[in-house]
Coordinates of C-alpha atoms in Angstrom, one line a residue:
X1 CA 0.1 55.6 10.3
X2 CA -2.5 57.6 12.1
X3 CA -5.4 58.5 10.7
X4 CA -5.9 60.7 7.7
X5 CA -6.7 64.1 8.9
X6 CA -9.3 66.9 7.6
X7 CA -7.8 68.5 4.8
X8 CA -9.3 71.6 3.7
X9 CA -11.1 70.9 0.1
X10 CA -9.0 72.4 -2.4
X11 CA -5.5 70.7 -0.7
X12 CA -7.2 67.2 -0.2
X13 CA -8.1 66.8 -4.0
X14 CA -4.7 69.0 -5.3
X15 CA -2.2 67.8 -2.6
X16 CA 0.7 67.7 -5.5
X17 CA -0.2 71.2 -7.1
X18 CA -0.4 72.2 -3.3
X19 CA 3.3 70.8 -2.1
X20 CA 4.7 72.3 -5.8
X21 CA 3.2 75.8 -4.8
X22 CA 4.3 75.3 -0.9
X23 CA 7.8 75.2 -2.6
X24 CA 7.6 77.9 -4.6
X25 CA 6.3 80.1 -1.7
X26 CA 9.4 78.7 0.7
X27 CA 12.2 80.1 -1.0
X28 CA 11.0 83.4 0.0
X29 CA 12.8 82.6 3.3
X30 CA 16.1 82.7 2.0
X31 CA 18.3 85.6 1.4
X32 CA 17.2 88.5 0.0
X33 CA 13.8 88.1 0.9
X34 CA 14.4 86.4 4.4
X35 CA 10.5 86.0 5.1
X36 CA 11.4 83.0 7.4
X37 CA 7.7 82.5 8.9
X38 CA 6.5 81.9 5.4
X39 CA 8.7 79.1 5.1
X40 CA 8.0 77.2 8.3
X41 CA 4.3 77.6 7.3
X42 CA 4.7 76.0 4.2
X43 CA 7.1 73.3 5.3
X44 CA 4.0 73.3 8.2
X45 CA 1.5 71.9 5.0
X46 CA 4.1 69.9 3.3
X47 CA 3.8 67.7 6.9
X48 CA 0.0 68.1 6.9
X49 CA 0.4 66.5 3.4
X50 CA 2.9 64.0 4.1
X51 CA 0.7 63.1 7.1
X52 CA -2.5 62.2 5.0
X53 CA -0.4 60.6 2.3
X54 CA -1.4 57.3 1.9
X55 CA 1.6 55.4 -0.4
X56 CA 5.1 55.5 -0.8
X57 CA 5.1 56.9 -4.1
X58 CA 2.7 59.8 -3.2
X59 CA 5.1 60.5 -0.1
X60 CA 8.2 60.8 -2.7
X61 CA 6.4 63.0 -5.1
X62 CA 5.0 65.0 -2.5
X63 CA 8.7 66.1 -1.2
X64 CA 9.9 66.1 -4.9
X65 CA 7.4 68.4 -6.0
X66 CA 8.2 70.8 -2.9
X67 CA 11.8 70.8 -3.6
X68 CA 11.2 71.8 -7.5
X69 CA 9.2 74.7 -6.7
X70 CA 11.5 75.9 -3.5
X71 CA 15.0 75.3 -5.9
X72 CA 13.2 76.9 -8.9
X73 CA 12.3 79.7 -7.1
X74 CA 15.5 80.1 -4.8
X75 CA 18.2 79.3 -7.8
X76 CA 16.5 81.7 -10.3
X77 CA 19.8 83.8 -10.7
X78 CA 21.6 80.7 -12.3
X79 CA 19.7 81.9 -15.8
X80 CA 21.5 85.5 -15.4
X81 CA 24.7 83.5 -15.6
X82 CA 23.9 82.7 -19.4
X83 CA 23.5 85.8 -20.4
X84 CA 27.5 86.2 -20.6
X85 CA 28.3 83.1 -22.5
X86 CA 27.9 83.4 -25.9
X87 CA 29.0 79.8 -26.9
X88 CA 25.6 78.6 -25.3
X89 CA 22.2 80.1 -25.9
X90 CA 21.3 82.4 -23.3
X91 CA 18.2 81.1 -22.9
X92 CA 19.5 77.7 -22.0
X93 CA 19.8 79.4 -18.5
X94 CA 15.8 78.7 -17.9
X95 CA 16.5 75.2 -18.7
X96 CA 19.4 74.3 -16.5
X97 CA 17.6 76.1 -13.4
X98 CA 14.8 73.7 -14.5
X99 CA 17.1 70.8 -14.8
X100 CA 19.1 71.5 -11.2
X101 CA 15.8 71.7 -9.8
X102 CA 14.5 68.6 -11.3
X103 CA 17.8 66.3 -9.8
X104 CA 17.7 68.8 -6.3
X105 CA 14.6 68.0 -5.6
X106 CA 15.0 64.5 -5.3
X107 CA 17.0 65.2 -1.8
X108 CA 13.7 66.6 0.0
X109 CA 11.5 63.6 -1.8
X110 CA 13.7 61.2 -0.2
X111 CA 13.3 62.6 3.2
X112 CA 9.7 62.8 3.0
X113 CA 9.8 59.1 1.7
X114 CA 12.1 57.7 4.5
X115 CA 10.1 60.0 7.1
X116 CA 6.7 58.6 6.0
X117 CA 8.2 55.0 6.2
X118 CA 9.7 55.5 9.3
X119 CA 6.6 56.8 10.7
X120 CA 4.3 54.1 9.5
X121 CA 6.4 51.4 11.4
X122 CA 6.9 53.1 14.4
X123 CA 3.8 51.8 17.1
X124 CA 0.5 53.5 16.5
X125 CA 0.0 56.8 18.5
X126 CA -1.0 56.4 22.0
X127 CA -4.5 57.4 22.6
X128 CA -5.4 60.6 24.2
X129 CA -8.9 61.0 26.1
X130 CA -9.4 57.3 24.5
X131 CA -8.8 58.5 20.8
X132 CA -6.1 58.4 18.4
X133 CA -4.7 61.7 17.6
X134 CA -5.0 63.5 14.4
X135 CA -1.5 64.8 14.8
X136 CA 1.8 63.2 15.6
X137 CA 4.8 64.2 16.9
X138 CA 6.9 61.3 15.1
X139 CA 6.4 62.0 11.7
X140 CA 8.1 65.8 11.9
X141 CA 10.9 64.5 14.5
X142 CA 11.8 61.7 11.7
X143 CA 11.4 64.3 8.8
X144 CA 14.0 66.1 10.7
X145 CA 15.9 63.5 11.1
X146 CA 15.9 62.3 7.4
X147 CA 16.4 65.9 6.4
X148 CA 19.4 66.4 8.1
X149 CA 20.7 63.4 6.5
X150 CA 19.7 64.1 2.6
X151 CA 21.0 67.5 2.8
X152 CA 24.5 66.0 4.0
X153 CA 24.1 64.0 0.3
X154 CA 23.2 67.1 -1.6
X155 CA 26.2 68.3 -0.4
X156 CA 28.5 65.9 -1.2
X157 CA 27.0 63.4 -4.1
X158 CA 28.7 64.5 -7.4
X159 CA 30.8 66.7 -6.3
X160 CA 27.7 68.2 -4.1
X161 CA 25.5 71.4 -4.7
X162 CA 25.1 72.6 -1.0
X163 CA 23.5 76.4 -1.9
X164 CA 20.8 77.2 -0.2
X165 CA 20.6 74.7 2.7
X166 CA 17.3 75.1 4.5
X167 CA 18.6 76.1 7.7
X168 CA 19.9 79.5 6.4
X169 CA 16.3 80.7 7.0
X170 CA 17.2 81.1 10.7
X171 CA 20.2 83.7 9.7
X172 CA 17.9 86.7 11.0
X173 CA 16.8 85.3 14.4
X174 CA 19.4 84.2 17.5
X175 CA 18.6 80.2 16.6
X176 CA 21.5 80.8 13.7
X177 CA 24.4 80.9 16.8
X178 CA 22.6 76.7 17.4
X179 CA 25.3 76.5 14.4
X180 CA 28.4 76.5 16.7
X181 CA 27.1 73.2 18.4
X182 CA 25.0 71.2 15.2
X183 CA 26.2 73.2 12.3
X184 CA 24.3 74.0 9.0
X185 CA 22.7 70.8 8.6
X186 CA 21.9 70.7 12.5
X187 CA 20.3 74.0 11.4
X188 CA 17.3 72.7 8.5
X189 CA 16.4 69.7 11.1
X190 CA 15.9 72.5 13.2
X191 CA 13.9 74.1 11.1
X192 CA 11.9 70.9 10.6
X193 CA 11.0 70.3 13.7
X194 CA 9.9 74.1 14.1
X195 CA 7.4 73.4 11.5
X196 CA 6.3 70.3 13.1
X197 CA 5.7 72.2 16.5
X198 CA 3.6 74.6 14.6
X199 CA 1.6 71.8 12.7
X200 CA 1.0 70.4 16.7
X201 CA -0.2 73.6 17.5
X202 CA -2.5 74.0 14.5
X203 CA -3.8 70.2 15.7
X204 CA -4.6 71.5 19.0
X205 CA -1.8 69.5 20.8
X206 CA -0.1 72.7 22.6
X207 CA 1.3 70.9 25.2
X208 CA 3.4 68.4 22.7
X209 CA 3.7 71.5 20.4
X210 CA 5.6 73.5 23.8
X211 CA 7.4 70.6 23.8
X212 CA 8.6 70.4 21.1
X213 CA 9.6 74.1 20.9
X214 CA 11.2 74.1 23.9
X215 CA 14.2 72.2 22.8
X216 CA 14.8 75.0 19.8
X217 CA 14.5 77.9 22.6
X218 CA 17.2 75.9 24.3
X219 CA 19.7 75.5 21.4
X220 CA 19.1 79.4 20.5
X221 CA 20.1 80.5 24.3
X222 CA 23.0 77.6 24.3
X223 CA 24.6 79.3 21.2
X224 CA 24.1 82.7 21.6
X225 CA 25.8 82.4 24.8
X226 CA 28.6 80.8 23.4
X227 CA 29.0 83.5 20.6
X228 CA 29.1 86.0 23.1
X229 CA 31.4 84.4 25.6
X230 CA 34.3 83.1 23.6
X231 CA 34.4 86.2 21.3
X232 CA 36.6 89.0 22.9
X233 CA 36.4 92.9 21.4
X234 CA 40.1 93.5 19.8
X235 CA 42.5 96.2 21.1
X236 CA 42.3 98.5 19.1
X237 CA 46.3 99.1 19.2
X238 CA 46.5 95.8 17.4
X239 CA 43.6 95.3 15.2
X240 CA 45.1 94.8 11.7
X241 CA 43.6 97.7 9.7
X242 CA 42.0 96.4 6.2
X243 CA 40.9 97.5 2.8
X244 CA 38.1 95.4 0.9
X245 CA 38.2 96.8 -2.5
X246 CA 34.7 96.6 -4.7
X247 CA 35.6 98.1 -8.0
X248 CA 32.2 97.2 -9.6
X249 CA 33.5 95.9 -12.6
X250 CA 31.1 93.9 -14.6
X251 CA 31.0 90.4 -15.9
X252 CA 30.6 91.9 -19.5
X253 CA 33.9 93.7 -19.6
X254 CA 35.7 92.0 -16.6
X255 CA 37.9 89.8 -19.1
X256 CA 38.0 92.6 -22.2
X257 CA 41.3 93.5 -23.1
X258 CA 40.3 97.0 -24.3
X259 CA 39.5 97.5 -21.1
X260 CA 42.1 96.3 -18.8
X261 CA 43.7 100.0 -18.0
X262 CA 40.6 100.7 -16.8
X263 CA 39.5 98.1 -14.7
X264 CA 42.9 98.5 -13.2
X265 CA 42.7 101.8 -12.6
X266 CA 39.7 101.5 -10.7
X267 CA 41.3 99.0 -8.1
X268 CA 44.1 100.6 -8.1
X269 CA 42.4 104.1 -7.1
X270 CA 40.3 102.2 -4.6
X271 CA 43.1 100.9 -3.1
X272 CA 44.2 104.4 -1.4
X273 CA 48.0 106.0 -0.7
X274 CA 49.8 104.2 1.8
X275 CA 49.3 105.0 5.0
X276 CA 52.0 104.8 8.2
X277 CA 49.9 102.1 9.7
X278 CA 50.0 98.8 7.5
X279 CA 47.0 97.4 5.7
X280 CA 46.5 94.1 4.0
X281 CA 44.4 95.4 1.1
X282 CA 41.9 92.7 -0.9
X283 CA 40.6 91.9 -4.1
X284 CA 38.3 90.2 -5.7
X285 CA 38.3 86.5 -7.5
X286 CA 40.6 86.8 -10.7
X287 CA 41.0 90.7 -10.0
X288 CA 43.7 90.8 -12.2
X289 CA 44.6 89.2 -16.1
X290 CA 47.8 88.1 -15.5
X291 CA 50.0 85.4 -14.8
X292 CA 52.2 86.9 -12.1
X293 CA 54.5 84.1 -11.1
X294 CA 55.5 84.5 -14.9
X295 CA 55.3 88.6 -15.2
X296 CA 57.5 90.4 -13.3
X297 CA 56.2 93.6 -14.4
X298 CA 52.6 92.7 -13.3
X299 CA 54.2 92.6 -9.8
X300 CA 55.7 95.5 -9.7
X301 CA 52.6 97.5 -11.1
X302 CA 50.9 95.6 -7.8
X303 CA 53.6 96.5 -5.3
X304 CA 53.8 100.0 -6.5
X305 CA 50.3 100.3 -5.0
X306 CA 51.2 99.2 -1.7
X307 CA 53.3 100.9 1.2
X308 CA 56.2 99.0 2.9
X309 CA 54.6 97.1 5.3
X310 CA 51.0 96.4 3.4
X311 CA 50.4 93.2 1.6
X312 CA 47.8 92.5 -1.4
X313 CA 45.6 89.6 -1.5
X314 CA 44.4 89.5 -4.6
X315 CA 42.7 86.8 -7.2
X316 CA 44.6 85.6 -10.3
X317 CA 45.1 82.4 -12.4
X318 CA 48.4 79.9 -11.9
X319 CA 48.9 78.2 -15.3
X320 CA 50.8 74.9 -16.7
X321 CA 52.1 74.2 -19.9
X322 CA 53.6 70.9 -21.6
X323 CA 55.2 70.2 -24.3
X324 CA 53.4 69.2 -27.4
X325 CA 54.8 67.6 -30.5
X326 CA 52.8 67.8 -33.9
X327 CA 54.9 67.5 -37.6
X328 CA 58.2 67.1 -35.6
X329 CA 58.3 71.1 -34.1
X330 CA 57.6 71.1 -30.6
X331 CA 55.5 74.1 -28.6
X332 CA 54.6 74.8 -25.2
X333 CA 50.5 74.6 -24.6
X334 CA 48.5 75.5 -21.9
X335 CA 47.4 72.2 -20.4
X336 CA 46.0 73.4 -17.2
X337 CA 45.4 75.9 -14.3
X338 CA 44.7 76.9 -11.0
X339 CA 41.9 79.3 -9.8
X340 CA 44.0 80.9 -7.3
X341 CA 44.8 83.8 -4.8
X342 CA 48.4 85.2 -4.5
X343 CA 50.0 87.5 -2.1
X344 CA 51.9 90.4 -3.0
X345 CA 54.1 93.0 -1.4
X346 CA 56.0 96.3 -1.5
X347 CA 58.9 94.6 -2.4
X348 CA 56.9 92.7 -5.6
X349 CA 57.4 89.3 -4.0
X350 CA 55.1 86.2 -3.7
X351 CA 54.5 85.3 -0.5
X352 CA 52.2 82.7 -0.8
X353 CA 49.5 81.1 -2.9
X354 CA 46.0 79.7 -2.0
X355 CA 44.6 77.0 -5.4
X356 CA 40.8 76.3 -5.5
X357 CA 39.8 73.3 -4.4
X358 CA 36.4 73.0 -4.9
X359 CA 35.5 73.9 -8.7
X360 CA 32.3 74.7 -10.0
X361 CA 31.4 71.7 -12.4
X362 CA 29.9 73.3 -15.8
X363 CA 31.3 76.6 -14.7
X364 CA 35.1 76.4 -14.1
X365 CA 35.2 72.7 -15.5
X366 CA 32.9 70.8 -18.0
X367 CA 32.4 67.4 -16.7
X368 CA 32.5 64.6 -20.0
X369 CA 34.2 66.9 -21.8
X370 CA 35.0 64.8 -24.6
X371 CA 31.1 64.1 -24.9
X372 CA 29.3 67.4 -24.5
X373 CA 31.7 70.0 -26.4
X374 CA 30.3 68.2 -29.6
X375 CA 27.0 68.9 -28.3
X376 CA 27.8 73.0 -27.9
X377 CA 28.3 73.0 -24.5
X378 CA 31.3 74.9 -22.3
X379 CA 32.2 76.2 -19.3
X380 CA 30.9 79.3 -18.2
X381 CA 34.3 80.6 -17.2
X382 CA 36.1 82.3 -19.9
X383 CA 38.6 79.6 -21.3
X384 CA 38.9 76.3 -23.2
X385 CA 41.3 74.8 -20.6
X386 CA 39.3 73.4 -17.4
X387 CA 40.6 74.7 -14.0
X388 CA 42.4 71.7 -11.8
X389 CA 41.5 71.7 -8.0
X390 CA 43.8 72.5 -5.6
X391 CA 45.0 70.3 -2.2
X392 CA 41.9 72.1 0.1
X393 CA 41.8 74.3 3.3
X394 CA 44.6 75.5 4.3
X395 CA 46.3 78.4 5.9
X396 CA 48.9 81.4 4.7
X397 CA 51.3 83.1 7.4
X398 CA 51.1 86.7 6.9
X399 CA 54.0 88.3 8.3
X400 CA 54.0 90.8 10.6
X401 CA 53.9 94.7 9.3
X402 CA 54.0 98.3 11.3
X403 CA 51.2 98.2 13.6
X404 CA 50.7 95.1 12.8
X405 CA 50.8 91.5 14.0
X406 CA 51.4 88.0 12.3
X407 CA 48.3 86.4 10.8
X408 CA 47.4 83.1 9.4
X409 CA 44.7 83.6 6.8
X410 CA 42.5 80.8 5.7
X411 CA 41.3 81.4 2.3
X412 CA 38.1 79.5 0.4
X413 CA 37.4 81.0 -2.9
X414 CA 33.9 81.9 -4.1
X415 CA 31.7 79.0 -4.3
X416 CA 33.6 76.8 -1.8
X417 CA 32.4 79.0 0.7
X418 CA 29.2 77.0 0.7
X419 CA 30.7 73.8 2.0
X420 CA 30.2 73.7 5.7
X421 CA 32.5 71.5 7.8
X422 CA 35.0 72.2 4.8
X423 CA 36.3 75.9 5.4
X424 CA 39.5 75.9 7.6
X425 CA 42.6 73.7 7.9
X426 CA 41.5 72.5 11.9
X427 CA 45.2 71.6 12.3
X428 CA 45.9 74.6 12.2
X429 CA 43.3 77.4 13.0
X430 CA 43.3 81.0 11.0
X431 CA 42.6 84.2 12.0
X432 CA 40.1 85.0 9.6
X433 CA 38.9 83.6 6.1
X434 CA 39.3 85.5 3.3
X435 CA 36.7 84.7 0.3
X436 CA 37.5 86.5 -2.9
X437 CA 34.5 85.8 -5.0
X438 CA 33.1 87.2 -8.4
X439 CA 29.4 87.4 -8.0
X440 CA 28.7 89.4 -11.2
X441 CA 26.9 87.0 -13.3
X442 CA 24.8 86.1 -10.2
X443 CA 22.0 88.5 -10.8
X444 CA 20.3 89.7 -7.7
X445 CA 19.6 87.1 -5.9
X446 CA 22.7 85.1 -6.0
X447 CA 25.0 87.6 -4.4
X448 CA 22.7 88.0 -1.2
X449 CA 22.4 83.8 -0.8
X450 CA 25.8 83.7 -0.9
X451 CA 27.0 86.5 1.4
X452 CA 24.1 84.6 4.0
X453 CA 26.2 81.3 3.3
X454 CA 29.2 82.9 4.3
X455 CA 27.9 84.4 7.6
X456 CA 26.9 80.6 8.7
X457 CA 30.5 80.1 8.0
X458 CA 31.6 82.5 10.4
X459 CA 29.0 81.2 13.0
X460 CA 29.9 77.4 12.6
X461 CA 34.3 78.5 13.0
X462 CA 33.8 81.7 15.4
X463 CA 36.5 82.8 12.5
X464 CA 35.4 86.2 10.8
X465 CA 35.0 86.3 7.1
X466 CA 36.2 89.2 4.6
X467 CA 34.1 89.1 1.2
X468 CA 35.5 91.2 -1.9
X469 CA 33.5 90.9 -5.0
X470 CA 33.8 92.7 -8.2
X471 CA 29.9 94.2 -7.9
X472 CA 28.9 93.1 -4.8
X473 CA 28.1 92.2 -2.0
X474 CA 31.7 92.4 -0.6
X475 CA 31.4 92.8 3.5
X476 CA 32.9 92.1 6.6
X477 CA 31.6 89.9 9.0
X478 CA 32.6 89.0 12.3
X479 CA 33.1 85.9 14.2
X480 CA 29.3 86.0 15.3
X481 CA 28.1 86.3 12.0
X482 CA 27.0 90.0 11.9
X483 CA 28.0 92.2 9.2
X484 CA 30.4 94.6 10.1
X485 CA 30.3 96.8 7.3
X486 CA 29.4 96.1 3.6
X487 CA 29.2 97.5 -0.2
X488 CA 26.1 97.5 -1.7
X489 CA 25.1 95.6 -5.1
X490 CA 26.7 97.4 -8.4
X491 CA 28.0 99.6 -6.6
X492 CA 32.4 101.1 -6.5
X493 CA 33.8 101.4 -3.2
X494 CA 35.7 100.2 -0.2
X495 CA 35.7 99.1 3.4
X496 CA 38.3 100.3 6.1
X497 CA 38.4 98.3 8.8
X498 CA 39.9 97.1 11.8
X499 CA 39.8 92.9 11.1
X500 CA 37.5 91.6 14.1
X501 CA 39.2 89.2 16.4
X502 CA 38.1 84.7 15.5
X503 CA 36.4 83.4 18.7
X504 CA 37.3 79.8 20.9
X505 CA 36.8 77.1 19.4
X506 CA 33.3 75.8 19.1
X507 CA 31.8 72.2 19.5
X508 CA 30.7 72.4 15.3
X509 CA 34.9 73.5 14.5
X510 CA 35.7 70.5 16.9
X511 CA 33.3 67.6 15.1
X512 CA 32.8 69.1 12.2
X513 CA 29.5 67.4 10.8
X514 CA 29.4 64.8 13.3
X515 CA 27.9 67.1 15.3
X516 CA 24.3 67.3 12.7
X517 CA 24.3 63.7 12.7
X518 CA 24.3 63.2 16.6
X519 CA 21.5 65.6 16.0
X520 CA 19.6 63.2 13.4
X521 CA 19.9 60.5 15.6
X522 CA 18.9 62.2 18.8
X523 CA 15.5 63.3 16.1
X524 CA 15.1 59.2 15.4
X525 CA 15.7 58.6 19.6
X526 CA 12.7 61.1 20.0
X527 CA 10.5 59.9 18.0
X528 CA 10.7 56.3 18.8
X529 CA 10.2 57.6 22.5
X530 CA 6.8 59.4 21.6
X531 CA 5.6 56.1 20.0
X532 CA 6.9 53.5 22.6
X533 CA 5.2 56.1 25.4
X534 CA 1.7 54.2 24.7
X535 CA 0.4 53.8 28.4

């Protein structure tokens, strides 16, 4: 390892409180804040800190404690979810952003680990001016690299927990379109290596800190270019026209029966009179309390909303019973369910259902069930049957209405949203993804993150993306990521639209993932290169 660098005073003897504050201070970079330059300066000291660490341990704790203060920070809405489940005291939701933060962090503490070992076998710096420089190029290019690679597991481990991947901090600058070629995960090495240019330039190396930068102008101008050329403006005699519905109904009456007339005679007024032109009309996760493969009448009170040729998309549970036995009578129980979006029309006919696939553990299942119910623990989804997953991505034929064309519609449901590389049935390409969510318990920051997570989605596919929420943020977004049009937080209302057109087919929708681990190994290439380049 090179040598250990001046440091001022107060970091040098505190380098733990330092990385745990660094943290903190980064997660003003995400969504709603988006103060990205804060966060590349403080991932900037988390390498100066690395970079004078002297031990593997210290290198661990050192990313650790940055990723407890940067989840902490950027997960704080998870404690407003608590506040609607009485089963559980609500201020249990402190604790369990405490405790996600706690196992999150290890993922960062990991890549600072394999980055410092990496770096301390590479060959020593080659001298400059006959002296060792203070600043390296390797250890940021393999922090990078390991980066990449740990946020993949965070992702996926358990189930995975990808909110909040680093590289959404790029969402406001023309790097983001670098997600059609390396996707998401392509995006935080990214971000990591912007830091580590910065920390050359801050060591007086501007030439390797140019160099370094270089690359990152490159991959902003590749994508960008590719967003703009393989994304054609509709005609405007064929644009499907769309309603988003946001009927600002919240979490603490959402699932009240007193209050069902009402909630449905909010989306139902939001909705509008049919038109002559068809719409496809959408509505938020579990819009509606009913069963409506098994209610008739709940159909038709849908498809008298809706004019001959529109079509409702709207959230709503699919349910299983079985047959139980106990003293020798026999009942029907609910044994399980699907979190799952239907599609309705005039005629009060299903044309199609969409089942979750990727469930929120704790919230829409509770994992060692048998083990923690005893304990007072349940799922934060209304309910004492757990939700089952459905097959994944696929997509629904719409059929074709007055002014209208057919559609194929990919649908990904709240939280799986998140999942890059996960969003859309390849085989077979959609026009557009529709994600019903219910971001009502999410306080203010959550709905925010997870309309930013969304937009990467839409930049990875070239696919637009329709959000309706109960309070918000419900938007539209195009097939470059920009917001169309949106509905503020708590607020009633709806979007009419004409639905943007999807793009070609990028290099992330043709490799999928593959494409950010090219990345991490072209990161490892590099930084063997700077070390090997001695004479």
């Amino acid at each position: 390892m090179p040598q250990r660098p001046p440091l001022p005073a107060l970091l040098a003897a505190h380098p733990s409180v330092t990385a745990l504050l660094a943290g903190l201070a980064s997660a003003v970079g995400l969504a709603p804040l988006s103060l990205w330059p804060i966060t590349l300066l403080c991932l900037t000291l988390l390498i100066l800190l690395l970079q004078a660490s002297q031990g593997r341990r210290h290198a661990f704790l050192l990313g650790w404690l940055f990723g407890v203060g940067h989840f902490a920070a950027g997960l704080n809405w998870i404690a407003h979810a608590f506040t609607y489940q009485d089963a559980m005291p609500h201020w249990f939701g402190y604790g369990a952003v405490v405790l996600l933060s706690l196992y999150l962090a290890v993922y960062p503490g990991l890549a600072t680990l394999i980055a410092w070992e990496g770096a301390r076998r590479l060959p020593p710096p080659r001298r400059v001016n006959g002296r060792v420089p203070r600043v390296s190029a390797a250890l940021s290019l393999l922090l990078g690299a390991s980066w990449i690679g740990t946020e993949y597991l965070r992702a996926t481990l358990f189930t995975g927990f990808a909110w909040n991947p680093l590289g959404i901090i790029w969402l406001p600058t023309s790097l983001a379109h670098s997600a059609t070629l390396v996707g998401t995960y392509g995006l935080s090495g990214l971000a990591i290596v912007a830091a580590g240019a910065l920390h050359l330039a801050l060591g007086r190396r501007i030439g390797s800190a140019l160099a370094m930068a270089l690359p990152l102008a490159g991959a902003a101008a590749i994508g960008l270019l590719w967003s703009s050329f393989t994304v054609l403006p509709p005609a405007r005699q064929t644009a499907p026209a769309i309603r988003i519905v946001q009927p600002n109904i919240g979490q603490d009456v959402k699932y009240s029966p007193a209050m069902e007339a009402t909630n449905f005679g909010k989306l139902a007024s939001l909705s509008g009179a049919a038109e002559p032109r068809s719409r496809l009309i959408f509505w938020p996760e579990a819009a509606i309390p009913a069963w409506l493969d098994m209610e008739p009448q709940w159909r038709a009170r849908l498809a008298s909303l809706l004019g001959p040729g529109d079509l409702l998309l709207t959230g709503g549970e699919k349910v299983y019973f079985e047959d139980r036995t106990v003293n020798g009578y026999t009942s029907q129980v609910l044994s399980g369910a699907h979190n799952s979006l239907w599609i309705v029309d005039a005629r009060a006919r299903l044309l199609g259902r969409y089942d979750k696939a990727h469930l929120v553990p704790y919230g829409e299942y509770l994992p060692m069930r048998q083990l923690l119910t005893p304990l007072g623990l349940s799922r934060l989804v209304p309910g004492d049957v757990d939700f089952w997953p459905g097959p994944g991505a696929r997509s629904l034929p719409l059929p074709a209405g007055t002014g209208r064309p057919p559609l194929k519609m990919g649908v990904q449901i709240c939280y799986e949203i998140i999942f890059s590389g996960h969003v859309v049935d390849q085989a077979n390409r959609p026009d557009f993804i529709f994600n019903p969510s219910n971001d009502a318990w999410f306080g203010r920051w959550g709905p925010p993150q997870h309309l930013a997570q969304a937009r990467l989605r839409a930049i990875e596919e070239a696919i637009p993306v329709i959000r309706s929420t109960p309070t918000g943020i419900s938007a539209l977004v195009d097939a470059q990521g920009r917001i169309v049009d949106s509905l503020p937080h708590r607020t009633a209302g709806f979007i009419d639209a004409l639905l943007p057109p999807p793009g070609g087919r990028t290099l992330f929708s043709r490799v999928g993932n593959w494409a950010a681990l090219a990345l991490m190994l072209a990161l490892v290439a590099l930084a063997v290169a700077t070390r090997r380049n001695r004479h």
